[in-house]
């Protein structure tokens, strides 16, 4: 990899309107705080197509806002086989997402770069970020806590893996 090539990271959930847009925003914020913006290309998507073109879920936007992050610019997109080729790291929010992502990996060429996001959570539970869509407000706060603490550890790991110098990671 050339020194100028960004590390391409994609977060994937089902609809790309709740969990993965939040993970994208939280991780991007941590990368910016560490002074590493130019080293990363950060995106998110969903395995389903129902919400393609939509903004983030209102409840997720409000939760993000409460924690000083904006999801107002987000537009939902669907994960593609090309994403699997082009991204260096793909982080699935739950096991269904992981399964659906690996469906594109017919020749088992990319499985090494696809991981469950909560592998990096110091309190991983069942290793899945619970889908908050059909539940109440507290589910969205819970997703925020999981995503926040996991993103911190994930960035530490990627800094190590890619031998980066962080200002304050
Ligand atoms: P997300 O949440 O995968 O975290 O974006 C969901 C959004 C929409 C639906 C399910 C989960 N849905 O069934 O439309």
XYZ file of C-alpha atoms and ligand atoms in Angstrom:
183
model
C 0.000 0.000 0.000
C 1.392 3.418 -0.930
C 1.890 5.842 1.961
C -0.868 8.090 0.621
C -3.515 5.377 0.257
C -6.185 5.825 2.895
C -7.276 2.885 5.022
C -10.775 2.109 3.780
C -13.216 1.214 6.548
C -16.876 0.360 6.124
C -19.502 -0.262 8.833
C -22.460 -2.411 7.807
C -25.884 -3.036 9.364
C -29.249 -4.001 7.854
C -30.952 -0.736 6.908
C -28.052 1.778 7.085
C -30.311 4.183 8.950
C -29.535 3.348 12.626
C -26.463 1.410 13.761
C -23.906 1.728 10.965
C -24.451 5.464 10.326
C -23.832 6.025 14.039
C -20.709 3.829 13.973
C -19.471 5.770 10.942
C -20.004 9.124 12.714
C -18.519 8.040 16.067
C -15.488 6.413 14.458
C -14.941 9.402 12.164
C -15.048 11.712 15.190
C -12.452 9.616 17.035
C -10.218 9.550 13.958
C -10.467 13.355 13.704
C -9.638 13.763 17.401
C -6.568 11.603 16.881
C -5.505 13.844 13.962
C -5.704 10.945 11.536
C -8.374 12.136 9.053
C -6.171 11.911 6.019
C -5.304 8.294 6.787
C -8.878 7.012 6.653
C -11.779 6.716 4.232
C -14.839 5.864 6.364
C -18.252 4.798 5.048
C -21.309 2.795 6.058
C -24.000 0.802 4.274
C -26.794 -1.699 4.812
C -27.245 -5.223 3.509
C -30.910 -4.471 2.675
C -32.243 -2.042 0.077
C -35.461 -0.790 1.749
C -33.984 2.493 2.937
C -31.585 3.341 0.101
C -31.639 7.125 -0.372
C -33.234 7.815 3.025
C -31.731 9.886 5.809
C -30.825 8.350 9.167
C -33.666 7.313 11.491
C -34.973 10.303 13.474
C -34.416 8.577 16.823
C -30.814 7.771 15.910
C -30.259 11.336 14.705
C -31.560 12.672 18.017
C -29.389 10.286 20.022
C -26.321 11.266 18.010
C -27.137 14.949 18.456
C -27.368 14.486 22.213
C -23.793 13.252 22.133
C -22.552 16.080 19.919
C -22.588 14.254 16.586
C -24.613 14.990 13.460
C -26.167 12.384 11.171
C -28.022 15.053 9.164
C -25.884 14.573 6.040
C -26.257 10.812 5.968
C -27.916 9.085 2.997
C -28.499 5.333 3.211
C -26.820 3.025 0.694
C -26.648 -0.713 0.125
C -23.520 -2.852 0.548
C -22.234 -4.263 -2.757
C -19.785 -6.930 -3.937
C -17.597 -4.070 -5.108
C -17.401 -2.700 -1.549
C -16.076 -6.062 -0.461
C -13.343 -5.799 -3.098
C -12.448 -2.195 -2.408
C -12.557 -1.784 1.368
C -9.709 -2.853 3.649
C -11.908 -3.457 6.695
C -15.616 -4.292 6.839
C -17.257 -4.302 10.278
C -20.642 -6.016 10.603
C -23.027 -4.919 13.324
C -24.547 -8.384 13.808
C -24.176 -11.983 12.686
C -26.886 -11.746 10.025
C -25.058 -8.802 8.489
C -21.802 -10.776 8.589
C -23.468 -13.695 6.835
C -25.002 -11.448 4.167
C -21.685 -9.676 3.524
C -19.851 -12.997 3.116
C -22.465 -14.119 0.585
C -20.560 -11.908 -1.890
C -17.284 -13.669 -1.107
C -17.810 -16.621 -3.447
C -14.149 -17.611 -3.652
C -13.394 -16.930 0.018
C -10.895 -14.227 -0.892
C -12.006 -11.531 1.511
C -13.202 -13.192 4.693
C -10.075 -12.019 6.556
C -11.122 -8.395 6.352
C -14.744 -8.886 7.422
C -15.268 -8.929 11.184
C -17.957 -8.397 13.755
C -17.615 -4.833 15.056
C -18.033 -5.984 18.665
C -14.948 -8.192 18.455
C -13.293 -4.991 19.653
C -15.764 -4.295 22.462
C -14.176 -4.773 25.903
C -17.635 -5.973 27.048
C -18.694 -7.833 23.894
C -21.794 -9.664 25.164
C -23.024 -11.765 22.241
C -20.775 -9.809 19.830
C -23.736 -8.127 18.125
C -24.993 -4.540 18.199
C -28.710 -4.981 18.962
C -31.053 -3.694 16.270
C -32.913 -0.759 17.886
C -35.361 -0.161 15.030
C -38.480 -1.824 16.471
C -37.805 -0.924 20.107
C -37.917 2.112 22.382
C -35.604 5.058 22.959
C -33.404 3.228 25.449
C -32.319 0.883 22.655
C -30.805 3.814 20.782
C -28.857 4.975 23.861
C -27.631 1.434 24.358
C -26.411 1.333 20.747
C -24.587 4.621 21.344
C -22.759 3.264 24.436
C -21.727 0.091 22.626
C -20.589 1.971 19.518
C -18.723 4.602 21.521
C -16.621 2.243 23.639
C -16.059 -0.188 20.746
C -14.899 2.573 18.375
C -12.256 3.655 20.874
C -10.753 0.168 20.987
C -11.184 -0.358 17.256
C -9.189 2.776 16.472
C -6.434 1.699 18.875
C -6.261 -1.620 17.056
C -6.164 -0.078 13.572
C -3.469 2.358 14.672
C -1.412 -0.654 15.729
C -2.220 -2.758 12.665
C -1.339 0.061 10.279
C 1.521 1.507 12.316
C 0.026 5.010 12.483
C 1.093 7.914 14.722
C -1.887 9.304 16.594
C -1.953 12.714 18.270
C -4.088 11.415 21.154
C -5.755 8.138 20.377
P -30.251 -0.607 11.124
O -31.751 -0.704 11.675
O -29.959 -1.933 10.444
O -29.429 -0.407 12.346
O -30.216 0.563 10.174
C -32.840 -1.107 10.912
C -33.438 -0.220 10.046
C -34.544 -0.620 9.313
C -35.055 -1.892 9.443
C -34.458 -2.794 10.301
C -33.337 -2.390 11.033
N -36.203 -2.296 8.708
O -36.723 -3.388 8.957
O -36.680 -1.521 7.854
